[in-house]
């Protein structure tokens, strides 16, 4: 019996042969469905009640069967699939298994022992539900997928990582009129690329490969697997019963007799609802006053209704072409509604508009006289031009115009549509600020629609069903797929549909408020617009937060079209018949044109002196046009040219670069790093002899006061990682990969480059001459950029607004990473500068960001300060999806900008071009309406206000310290502090409350450890604690370097002066601790207590499992895992905190004195280890760990990565299995995964989001099965 996320499957097996199979979708009622299926089973020649009937249950819902019928045998996921695959195809060596919400890869099947395997995490991007949601988007039946793709003529590039990202791509392709068959085939290839990258990764693909799971019905997926994995047709095996592999495996594993009649009797009793499901307060129906203001419009095909206006001689047509719906509105000259329609876009925007116009003619006939047309929405450009519309405007402007017309006092607009959601702040009818959802659709209408369909609830009944709930479920407020998982789990645990529906309404609203509105101001006159206002459950969730401050617009469903019609009327009045997405500034004068084009001259300055045709016949040094080569290329070009080499720079990033990167990258790094794969592959194709790309360990920042300034963890490691991954050495290419420690000055960089020259066989004099040429080239380039910026700023007219693109230098310059934003701005005749044009690289931020050790972060925040201080500069801020430091910089940047509007866009390989254009146009439009400010005569751009923020690092006796309760360490720390004369207060642990409080302070994909720690601090503040809360920080390139700084700002924003942050630097504790020995022994007591608390008491031998990873994750989110392992009798070796710290300190001990100070602490660990005997979790010699780290990560700073790598690899030699724990999305964990060794015992990398999902434990149990 396989009870999965969407269906129940039964397999009857006898003598190794499958006799009978059956399958049925359960719509959330798995146990009832299983009962009915067993009632109808008829297997010829077999008595189902015989004593020798053996049975086992598997799948995500199997635990619910066990709860009702404890005698049933449980078969874990991977073991069941493995045995099922061996049954279905004994000759197969690997298996690709893709179901509705789960995907797995298994290899080593023929070996007979434990296989190697990978399981998808929380995301359903590479699963069946991914295709399901896209087919709904295309308005096509799922069963026709395979036949339709036969008509495909091309394979467009789409996102396969996330179902929501893919929707944006599908919409864009539909609007480009790409045939549906091509889009569908593109989805297959996108999904398989994602599967190979995320699941297969570095595991071997050994043929024959068995294909199983329901997705294999899709011939497009089978075709894509063959192409992308380079497998021949005969190497892919699609067996009979390929959908039943897990159920078949459970039958193979079954060794317990059951009575099926007793099982059915137990099932008939129904599910015992789990008591531990988190609940929230009941939703209340909207107040009558609000209800009366909402239009009770029922959908028709097409929907139309008459308004109050009478048909005049001339009227105005507004059209809103959205991803889900297309709306048409006709207004009279007084803005009164004459007629409106609400149609489904259905993947054909042009067809929907044509249908609406035809209906308009039928209803209004010859009396219709359209004087002006306004078009908005994602399909506005093409359709607006074809209709010769007077106004083609972005959705923000249209929605704002509609709201201001309806209510002149409105100051805030919440608009939630099918795919996008928007927040708009208005000041007297003009857009002051706005925010749109960052691609994710968890806070939009399409999400509700899809979940209603999955639950089998008609959409119009969903809201009333939610309001009927007495005890709604807390489903979280995360990404679509996470909430889907929560729904699936809740259904399996017997939750009522009404409770799920109400929880879902609450989740959508919370997601919107946390991720879209965030810290933006919400006024006293809020108008709710967009199709979700049809849902009374959503409206109730909003009114619970804002009460009478929020009203539903009377034109909520057609507000975009309504606003477009008003904009058309204004355009006609102004006699401005200019078409185009934005009312552009007039064509500028010659000097001004030069300044507008200045941004694009930066590349000319970078490449000055570069000639790829020089030194023909000489050996070629290839330089990837990526990362820091956007700064150091002049140096590399001059250096290698001077030595007589031909220098070849890879092409600027283009479609070919992206395609090669996507086809070879094996893990989900940030986009800039992924592109290195494409650049290196291009150079390999062009037959270079060498690839030059330095690793950046530290970077120079003149005014920084921290000990070292670090490059990000990818900059420290990516060149070697990518080169080795691509196996370019086998192609005869050598990697020139000096490690730059720029913090140690020009001499350190010079030494690194001299070593490169020496490796190439040149003498010292030749190398010095080349180095001088390189250094001079960098100086010239830097000076030229700054001079260009000075000139542009000096020529700004009084009150003239200009934009600054704030991003890392490669993010601003790369044509793909900047997403074409500079070009968009240039086309609209706005001046655009980059950070390199401003004096942002030498500002001293140490008084405000004393712990910040990221040079790029310092530059970005310097840029924010300069822009905030300049009356007419405005920022366009680019962040990178998947970048840990950016999750913290996003908070700090927001704080710096205060109430000055800026545009933030997240860079990702799967971005929506249409959504990006909308954001840029809306931002420019809002700036046009914003008052100009005259620059003071004595204005100096570098004369900035300073707001000192000094986080206390060293503890003193007078401190009133709030100590988060992280046991067993907290109780020893509390005792230690009291002995020193302090008065610590323990903040009781409450993981769920802390996560909930922390989520309210998240704005992007912050690590779960940040969510938890910020939640602790916020809960302490709201509970009345005063003093200083202890939040240590680390030096290095990981996000946790700025946890304490961001949390400090959060606390001061919520309630200034009540609670501050005590933030000791972990690496500097040997210098700052009042009593280092006492502190170390205190933490060592915690390590010993941790081991004693979880040590197995069984006398018989039991498997040894080692736990390693991020210490904070291990001590908090990892506790339930530790408890489960202990309960099951495993002997645990838990990574000691003291060893982690001592490794950090020894790594940074530069003098003999510093090293000797640590010697006694090392001896304490050795003594403790000897006392513990076979339970010893400590390394015999910590220096062996350092040696192990030196072999793979010789220079690495971030997240304790060197120690974590070495400790994990050492434990793999000592234990039966190792579980490494880390926060989800952590960059250091990604590096450690890529650097993982091949030898030793099985290793399971367990990443934690903000809650432990049932799937996490299922995956863990499969791992444990084989050890």
Short mmCIF file of C-alpha atoms in Angstrom, two decimals, residues 281-719:
data_model
loop_
_atom_site.label_atom_id
_atom_site.label_comp_id
_atom_site.label_asym_id
_atom_site.label_seq_id
_atom_site.Cartn_x
_atom_site.Cartn_y
_atom_site.Cartn_z
CA UNK A 281 -7.94 32.39 15.65
CA UNK A 282 -11.20 32.14 13.70
CA UNK A 283 -11.81 34.38 10.70
CA UNK A 284 -14.83 36.69 11.01
CA UNK A 285 -16.99 37.59 8.06
CA UNK A 286 -16.42 41.12 6.78
CA UNK A 287 -18.48 43.86 8.34
CA UNK A 288 -21.66 44.84 6.54
CA UNK A 289 -20.35 48.28 5.62
CA UNK A 290 -17.37 46.77 3.85
CA UNK A 291 -19.56 44.11 2.29
CA UNK A 292 -21.87 46.73 0.79
CA UNK A 293 -18.94 48.44 -0.86
CA UNK A 294 -17.89 45.20 -2.60
CA UNK A 295 -19.50 44.42 -5.92
CA UNK A 296 -21.08 41.00 -5.89
CA UNK A 297 -20.06 40.09 -9.42
CA UNK A 298 -20.47 36.53 -10.62
CA UNK A 299 -18.17 35.28 -13.33
CA UNK A 300 -19.68 34.61 -16.76
CA UNK A 301 -18.05 33.96 -20.11
CA UNK A 302 -17.41 36.74 -20.74
CA UNK A 303 -18.44 38.48 -17.55
CA UNK A 304 -20.15 41.81 -18.13
CA UNK A 305 -22.24 44.15 -16.11
CA UNK A 306 -23.70 47.57 -16.65
CA UNK A 307 -22.70 50.53 -14.54
CA UNK A 308 -24.45 53.77 -13.62
CA UNK A 309 -23.14 55.77 -16.57
CA UNK A 310 -25.27 56.37 -19.65
CA UNK A 311 -23.75 55.87 -23.08
CA UNK A 312 -22.54 59.32 -24.21
CA UNK A 313 -21.26 60.52 -27.55
CA UNK A 314 -17.69 59.73 -26.49
CA UNK A 315 -16.33 57.39 -23.90
CA UNK A 316 -13.07 55.79 -22.83
CA UNK A 317 -12.00 52.17 -23.01
CA UNK A 318 -9.63 50.65 -20.46
CA UNK A 319 -8.08 47.20 -20.96
CA UNK A 320 -6.07 45.26 -18.38
CA UNK A 321 -4.35 42.19 -19.86
CA UNK A 322 -3.25 40.09 -16.91
CA UNK A 323 -1.80 36.62 -16.61
CA UNK A 324 -5.06 35.17 -15.28
CA UNK A 325 -7.79 37.54 -16.43
CA UNK A 326 -8.35 40.20 -19.07
CA UNK A 327 -10.68 43.04 -18.13
CA UNK A 328 -12.38 45.67 -20.29
CA UNK A 329 -14.01 48.81 -18.93
CA UNK A 330 -15.94 51.60 -20.66
CA UNK A 331 -16.30 54.91 -18.78
CA UNK A 332 -18.11 58.09 -19.65
CA UNK A 333 -16.40 61.48 -19.42
CA UNK A 334 -17.34 61.77 -15.76
CA UNK A 335 -15.61 58.49 -14.94
CA UNK A 336 -18.91 56.65 -14.46
CA UNK A 337 -18.95 52.98 -15.38
CA UNK A 338 -20.92 52.22 -18.54
CA UNK A 339 -19.84 48.64 -19.16
CA UNK A 340 -17.21 46.16 -17.99
CA UNK A 341 -16.08 42.62 -18.64
CA UNK A 342 -14.00 40.10 -16.71
CA UNK A 343 -12.63 37.35 -18.99
CA UNK A 344 -10.17 34.51 -18.57
CA UNK A 345 -6.92 35.22 -20.43
CA UNK A 346 -6.48 31.47 -20.97
CA UNK A 347 -2.96 31.83 -22.30
CA UNK A 348 -4.16 33.87 -25.31
CA UNK A 349 -4.13 37.59 -24.43
CA UNK A 350 -4.85 38.78 -27.96
CA UNK A 351 -7.73 36.32 -28.31
CA UNK A 352 -9.21 37.39 -24.96
CA UNK A 353 -9.13 41.08 -25.97
CA UNK A 354 -10.66 40.31 -29.35
CA UNK A 355 -13.41 38.31 -27.65
CA UNK A 356 -14.09 41.17 -25.25
CA UNK A 357 -14.24 43.79 -28.02
CA UNK A 358 -16.65 41.62 -30.03
CA UNK A 359 -18.88 41.30 -26.99
CA UNK A 360 -18.65 45.06 -26.43
CA UNK A 361 -19.96 45.71 -29.94
CA UNK A 362 -22.78 43.23 -29.43
CA UNK A 363 -23.87 44.88 -26.17
CA UNK A 364 -23.42 48.56 -27.06
CA UNK A 365 -23.60 48.33 -30.85
CA UNK A 366 -23.34 51.38 -33.06
CA UNK A 367 -23.92 53.75 -30.15
CA UNK A 368 -20.36 53.04 -28.95
CA UNK A 369 -17.94 55.91 -29.64
CA UNK A 370 -14.48 55.39 -28.16
CA UNK A 371 -12.53 58.62 -27.81
CA UNK A 372 -9.53 57.15 -26.03
CA UNK A 373 -8.03 53.76 -25.16
CA UNK A 374 -5.80 52.93 -22.21
CA UNK A 375 -4.02 49.60 -21.86
CA UNK A 376 -2.23 48.14 -18.85
CA UNK A 377 -1.15 44.71 -17.61
CA UNK A 378 1.53 42.26 -18.65
CA UNK A 379 0.36 42.19 -22.28
CA UNK A 380 0.06 45.97 -22.66
CA UNK A 381 2.87 46.66 -25.14
CA UNK A 382 1.85 44.56 -28.11
CA UNK A 383 -1.90 44.95 -27.76
CA UNK A 384 -1.66 48.64 -26.88
CA UNK A 385 0.25 49.39 -30.05
CA UNK A 386 -2.05 47.28 -32.21
CA UNK A 387 -5.05 49.26 -30.86
CA UNK A 388 -3.19 52.58 -31.22
CA UNK A 389 -3.93 53.26 -27.56
CA UNK A 390 -3.46 56.78 -26.20
CA UNK A 391 -2.12 55.46 -22.88
CA UNK A 392 0.00 52.34 -22.42
CA UNK A 393 0.88 52.38 -18.76
CA UNK A 394 2.23 50.09 -16.08
CA UNK A 395 -0.09 48.35 -13.62
CA UNK A 396 1.09 50.35 -10.60
CA UNK A 397 0.08 53.65 -12.17
CA UNK A 398 -3.26 52.23 -13.38
CA UNK A 399 -4.16 50.70 -10.01
CA UNK A 400 -3.20 53.87 -8.18
CA UNK A 401 -5.29 56.01 -10.54
CA UNK A 402 -8.34 53.81 -9.99
CA UNK A 403 -8.00 53.89 -6.22
CA UNK A 404 -7.51 57.67 -6.09
CA UNK A 405 -10.61 58.19 -8.23
CA UNK A 406 -12.75 55.93 -6.01
CA UNK A 407 -11.55 57.49 -2.74
CA UNK A 408 -9.72 60.81 -2.77
CA UNK A 409 -8.47 60.17 0.78
CA UNK A 410 -6.82 56.83 -0.06
CA UNK A 411 -3.21 56.60 1.09
CA UNK A 412 -2.54 52.86 0.68
CA UNK A 413 -3.52 50.35 -1.99
CA UNK A 414 -3.33 46.57 -1.55
CA UNK A 415 -3.79 44.89 -4.93
CA UNK A 416 -3.65 41.13 -5.32
CA UNK A 417 -4.19 39.61 -8.72
CA UNK A 418 -3.74 36.19 -10.25
CA UNK A 419 0.04 36.21 -10.53
CA UNK A 420 1.24 39.52 -9.08
CA UNK A 421 0.59 41.40 -5.90
CA UNK A 422 1.31 45.07 -5.30
CA UNK A 423 1.56 47.58 -2.48
CA UNK A 424 1.17 51.27 -3.39
CA UNK A 425 1.61 54.27 -1.12
CA UNK A 426 -0.25 57.39 -2.32
CA UNK A 427 0.10 61.04 -1.42
CA UNK A 428 -2.78 63.18 -2.72
CA UNK A 429 -3.40 60.71 -5.51
CA UNK A 430 0.23 60.41 -6.63
CA UNK A 431 2.39 57.32 -6.24
CA UNK A 432 4.89 57.97 -3.49
CA UNK A 433 6.24 54.42 -3.17
CA UNK A 434 5.35 50.91 -4.26
CA UNK A 435 6.40 47.29 -3.94
CA UNK A 436 5.63 44.18 -5.98
CA UNK A 437 5.96 40.52 -5.07
CA UNK A 438 9.37 39.08 -5.85
CA UNK A 439 8.12 36.53 -8.39
CA UNK A 440 6.75 34.12 -5.77
CA UNK A 441 2.98 33.66 -6.11
CA UNK A 442 2.23 32.47 -2.56
CA UNK A 443 0.53 35.79 -1.90
CA UNK A 444 -1.57 35.83 -5.08
CA UNK A 445 -4.90 34.59 -6.40
CA UNK A 446 -3.59 31.81 -8.63
CA UNK A 447 -2.22 30.07 -5.55
CA UNK A 448 -5.67 29.97 -3.91
CA UNK A 449 -7.19 28.79 -7.18
CA UNK A 450 -4.74 25.89 -7.55
CA UNK A 451 -5.12 24.76 -3.96
CA UNK A 452 -8.91 24.87 -4.19
CA UNK A 453 -8.71 22.63 -7.27
CA UNK A 454 -6.37 20.21 -5.46
CA UNK A 455 -8.77 20.04 -2.52
CA UNK A 456 -11.74 19.49 -4.85
CA UNK A 457 -13.48 22.67 -3.62
CA UNK A 458 -15.20 24.89 -6.22
CA UNK A 459 -13.53 28.30 -6.19
CA UNK A 460 -16.73 30.20 -5.37
CA UNK A 461 -17.22 27.98 -2.29
CA UNK A 462 -13.69 28.37 -0.97
CA UNK A 463 -14.22 31.68 0.88
CA UNK A 464 -17.46 30.67 2.61
CA UNK A 465 -15.84 27.34 3.54
CA UNK A 466 -12.97 29.26 5.17
CA UNK A 467 -15.36 31.42 7.16
CA UNK A 468 -17.10 28.32 8.50
CA UNK A 469 -13.90 27.12 10.20
CA UNK A 470 -13.89 27.32 14.00
CA UNK A 471 -10.19 26.50 14.35
CA UNK A 472 -8.08 27.45 11.29
CA UNK A 473 -4.71 25.80 10.75
CA UNK A 474 -1.45 27.74 10.75
CA UNK A 475 0.05 26.76 7.38
CA UNK A 476 2.91 29.26 7.50
CA UNK A 477 3.56 32.14 5.13
CA UNK A 478 6.28 30.81 2.92
CA UNK A 479 6.64 29.88 -0.73
CA UNK A 480 3.81 28.21 -2.58
CA UNK A 481 5.33 24.75 -2.49
CA UNK A 482 6.10 24.85 1.23
CA UNK A 483 2.48 25.69 1.95
CA UNK A 484 1.37 22.92 -0.43
CA UNK A 485 3.43 20.51 1.66
CA UNK A 486 1.78 21.83 4.82
CA UNK A 487 -1.65 21.26 3.25
CA UNK A 488 -0.74 17.71 2.22
CA UNK A 489 0.53 16.94 5.71
CA UNK A 490 -2.58 18.45 7.32
CA UNK A 491 -4.86 16.39 5.07
CA UNK A 492 -2.98 13.22 5.94
CA UNK A 493 -3.39 14.06 9.63
CA UNK A 494 -7.15 14.37 9.30
CA UNK A 495 -7.59 18.15 9.28
CA UNK A 496 -11.00 19.44 8.21
CA UNK A 497 -11.18 21.12 4.76
CA UNK A 498 -12.66 24.26 6.33
CA UNK A 499 -9.70 24.57 8.72
CA UNK A 500 -7.27 24.18 5.81
CA UNK A 501 -9.17 26.73 3.69
CA UNK A 502 -9.17 29.29 6.49
CA UNK A 503 -5.48 28.66 7.15
CA UNK A 504 -4.76 29.14 3.47
CA UNK A 505 -6.56 32.51 3.39
CA UNK A 506 -4.56 33.58 6.41
CA UNK A 507 -1.30 32.37 4.78
CA UNK A 508 -1.91 34.38 1.61
CA UNK A 509 -2.53 37.56 3.59
CA UNK A 510 0.44 37.02 5.91
CA UNK A 511 2.72 36.25 2.97
CA UNK A 512 1.56 39.44 1.27
CA UNK A 513 2.02 41.59 4.37
CA UNK A 514 5.43 40.15 5.29
CA UNK A 515 6.98 39.78 1.84
CA UNK A 516 5.36 42.58 -0.17
CA UNK A 517 4.35 45.29 2.31
CA UNK A 518 7.13 44.54 4.79
CA UNK A 519 8.11 47.70 6.66
CA UNK A 520 6.42 50.06 4.18
CA UNK A 521 3.99 52.52 5.78
CA UNK A 522 0.32 51.49 5.89
CA UNK A 523 -2.01 54.44 6.21
CA UNK A 524 -5.49 54.95 7.60
CA UNK A 525 -7.36 54.74 4.28
CA UNK A 526 -6.54 51.38 2.68
CA UNK A 527 -8.27 50.16 -0.46
CA UNK A 528 -8.20 46.47 -1.39
CA UNK A 529 -8.24 45.77 -5.12
CA UNK A 530 -7.75 42.71 -7.30
CA UNK A 531 -9.64 39.50 -7.96
CA UNK A 532 -8.91 37.94 -4.55
CA UNK A 533 -11.48 40.31 -3.02
CA UNK A 534 -14.10 37.92 -4.44
CA UNK A 535 -12.97 35.60 -1.66
CA UNK A 536 -14.62 36.60 1.64
CA UNK A 537 -12.05 34.52 3.52
CA UNK A 538 -9.21 36.70 2.19
CA UNK A 539 -11.14 39.88 2.95
CA UNK A 540 -11.81 38.61 6.49
CA UNK A 541 -8.10 37.90 6.99
CA UNK A 542 -7.28 41.49 5.96
CA UNK A 543 -9.99 43.02 8.16
CA UNK A 544 -8.71 41.03 11.13
CA UNK A 545 -5.45 42.99 10.79
CA UNK A 546 -6.73 46.44 9.77
CA UNK A 547 -10.37 46.61 10.84
CA UNK A 548 -12.25 49.61 9.48
CA UNK A 549 -9.09 51.10 7.96
CA UNK A 550 -9.50 48.78 4.95
CA UNK A 551 -12.31 48.82 2.42
CA UNK A 552 -12.93 46.83 -0.73
CA UNK A 553 -13.00 48.92 -3.88
CA UNK A 554 -16.37 48.86 -5.67
CA UNK A 555 -14.43 48.05 -8.84
CA UNK A 556 -11.95 45.65 -7.19
CA UNK A 557 -12.09 43.03 -9.95
CA UNK A 558 -11.61 45.52 -12.79
CA UNK A 559 -9.53 48.20 -11.05
CA UNK A 560 -6.59 47.94 -13.48
CA UNK A 561 -8.81 48.45 -16.52
CA UNK A 562 -10.74 51.17 -14.70
CA UNK A 563 -7.51 53.05 -14.04
CA UNK A 564 -6.35 52.55 -17.63
CA UNK A 565 -9.57 54.15 -18.92
CA UNK A 566 -9.03 57.15 -16.63
CA UNK A 567 -5.42 57.45 -17.86
CA UNK A 568 -6.68 57.36 -21.47
CA UNK A 569 -9.04 60.22 -20.67
CA UNK A 570 -6.18 62.23 -19.16
CA UNK A 571 -3.98 61.53 -22.18
CA UNK A 572 -6.68 62.76 -24.55
CA UNK A 573 -7.20 65.88 -22.47
CA UNK A 574 -3.49 66.64 -22.64
CA UNK A 575 -3.60 65.95 -26.38
CA UNK A 576 -0.70 63.58 -25.76
CA UNK A 577 -1.18 60.83 -28.29
CA UNK A 578 2.26 59.47 -27.67
CA UNK A 579 2.25 55.69 -27.47
CA UNK A 580 4.75 53.83 -25.38
CA UNK A 581 5.04 52.29 -21.99
CA UNK A 582 6.22 55.45 -20.29
CA UNK A 583 5.73 59.11 -21.07
CA UNK A 584 9.38 59.56 -21.86
CA UNK A 585 11.42 62.63 -21.22
CA UNK A 586 11.89 64.65 -24.42
CA UNK A 587 14.92 63.88 -26.60
CA UNK A 588 17.87 65.45 -24.75
CA UNK A 589 20.50 67.90 -25.93
CA UNK A 590 23.87 66.63 -27.13
CA UNK A 591 25.75 66.92 -23.80
CA UNK A 592 22.85 65.41 -21.94
CA UNK A 593 22.69 62.53 -24.44
CA UNK A 594 26.36 61.86 -23.72
CA UNK A 595 25.62 61.64 -19.99
CA UNK A 596 22.66 59.31 -20.60
CA UNK A 597 24.98 56.99 -22.54
CA UNK A 598 27.78 57.26 -19.95
CA UNK A 599 26.81 54.01 -18.22
CA UNK A 600 27.52 52.05 -21.39
CA UNK A 601 30.92 53.69 -21.89
CA UNK A 602 32.19 51.95 -18.75
CA UNK A 603 32.83 48.75 -20.71
CA UNK A 604 34.88 50.67 -23.27
CA UNK A 605 37.03 51.96 -20.42
CA UNK A 606 37.38 48.43 -18.98
CA UNK A 607 38.49 46.95 -22.31
CA UNK A 608 40.82 49.79 -23.29
CA UNK A 609 44.02 48.27 -24.62
CA UNK A 610 42.49 44.82 -25.18
CA UNK A 611 43.03 43.26 -28.60
CA UNK A 612 42.26 39.52 -28.89
CA UNK A 613 44.14 39.39 -32.19
CA UNK A 614 47.50 40.39 -30.71
CA UNK A 615 50.27 37.82 -30.34
CA UNK A 616 48.75 35.37 -32.80
CA UNK A 617 50.60 32.11 -32.64
CA UNK A 618 51.40 32.61 -28.96
CA UNK A 619 49.77 30.57 -26.24
CA UNK A 620 46.37 31.88 -25.15
CA UNK A 621 45.26 32.87 -21.69
CA UNK A 622 41.49 32.79 -21.51
CA UNK A 623 39.75 35.11 -19.06
CA UNK A 624 36.12 34.41 -18.07
CA UNK A 625 34.13 37.65 -18.31
CA UNK A 626 32.66 37.06 -14.85
CA UNK A 627 32.83 38.09 -11.20
CA UNK A 628 35.84 40.22 -10.31
CA UNK A 629 37.25 40.25 -13.83
CA UNK A 630 34.86 43.15 -14.36
CA UNK A 631 37.37 45.01 -12.16
CA UNK A 632 40.66 43.18 -12.63
CA UNK A 633 40.58 42.56 -16.38
CA UNK A 634 42.81 45.57 -17.19
CA UNK A 635 45.43 44.09 -14.83
CA UNK A 636 45.15 40.58 -16.32
CA UNK A 637 45.22 41.88 -19.89
CA UNK A 638 48.30 44.05 -19.35
CA UNK A 639 50.12 41.40 -17.29
CA UNK A 640 49.77 38.51 -19.74
CA UNK A 641 50.20 40.68 -22.85
CA UNK A 642 53.45 42.01 -21.41
CA UNK A 643 54.61 38.40 -20.96
CA UNK A 644 53.88 37.69 -24.63
CA UNK A 645 50.61 35.76 -24.34
CA UNK A 646 47.48 36.26 -26.36
CA UNK A 647 44.65 37.24 -24.02
CA UNK A 648 41.14 36.10 -24.90
CA UNK A 649 38.17 37.40 -22.92
CA UNK A 650 35.00 35.31 -23.10
CA UNK A 651 31.99 36.97 -24.70
CA UNK A 652 29.66 39.14 -22.63
CA UNK A 653 27.04 36.85 -21.10
CA UNK A 654 24.48 35.82 -23.71
CA UNK A 655 21.92 33.08 -24.40
CA UNK A 656 24.69 30.63 -25.30
CA UNK A 657 26.51 31.33 -22.02
CA UNK A 658 23.29 30.72 -20.09
CA UNK A 659 22.48 27.51 -21.98
CA UNK A 660 25.96 26.05 -21.36
CA UNK A 661 25.85 27.07 -17.70
CA UNK A 662 22.45 25.50 -17.15
CA UNK A 663 23.44 22.28 -18.89
CA UNK A 664 26.60 21.76 -16.80
CA UNK A 665 26.03 23.36 -13.38
CA UNK A 666 25.34 20.63 -10.86
CA UNK A 667 24.07 22.67 -7.94
CA UNK A 668 21.94 25.71 -7.23
CA UNK A 669 24.50 28.42 -6.58
CA UNK A 670 23.75 32.10 -7.08
CA UNK A 671 23.35 33.13 -10.72
CA UNK A 672 26.68 35.01 -11.11
CA UNK A 673 28.58 31.89 -10.04
CA UNK A 674 26.50 29.59 -12.25
CA UNK A 675 27.41 31.73 -15.26
CA UNK A 676 31.12 30.96 -14.73
CA UNK A 677 30.36 27.47 -16.10
CA UNK A 678 29.22 29.01 -19.38
CA UNK A 679 32.16 31.39 -19.64
CA UNK A 680 34.75 28.67 -18.97
CA UNK A 681 33.10 26.30 -21.44
CA UNK A 682 33.18 28.97 -24.14
CA UNK A 683 36.89 29.48 -23.56
CA UNK A 684 37.44 25.72 -23.73
CA UNK A 685 35.61 25.61 -27.07
CA UNK A 686 37.89 28.38 -28.30
CA UNK A 687 40.92 26.20 -27.49
CA UNK A 688 42.65 28.36 -24.87
CA UNK A 689 45.76 26.99 -23.18
CA UNK A 690 45.10 28.57 -19.79
CA UNK A 691 42.13 29.91 -17.86
CA UNK A 692 42.92 32.80 -15.53
CA UNK A 693 40.49 33.47 -12.70
CA UNK A 694 41.72 34.41 -9.21
CA UNK A 695 40.05 33.41 -5.95
CA UNK A 696 39.36 36.37 -3.69
CA UNK A 697 39.98 35.47 -0.05
CA UNK A 698 40.21 38.98 1.37
CA UNK A 699 39.61 42.37 -0.22
CA UNK A 700 41.04 45.78 0.59
CA UNK A 701 38.70 48.45 1.92
CA UNK A 702 40.74 51.47 2.94
CA UNK A 703 38.49 52.77 5.72
CA UNK A 704 37.38 49.46 7.24
CA UNK A 705 38.38 48.85 10.85
CA UNK A 706 37.67 45.10 10.96
CA UNK A 707 40.53 42.63 11.10
CA UNK A 708 39.93 41.33 7.58
CA UNK A 709 37.49 42.04 4.75
CA UNK A 710 36.38 38.87 2.99
CA UNK A 711 35.22 37.98 -0.47
CA UNK A 712 32.04 35.92 -0.50
CA UNK A 713 32.33 32.15 -0.02
CA UNK A 714 31.85 31.61 -3.77
CA UNK A 715 34.57 34.11 -4.71
CA UNK A 716 36.88 32.24 -2.38
CA UNK A 717 36.23 28.89 -4.04
CA UNK A 718 34.31 29.10 -7.34
CA UNK A 719 37.18 29.25 -9.89
#
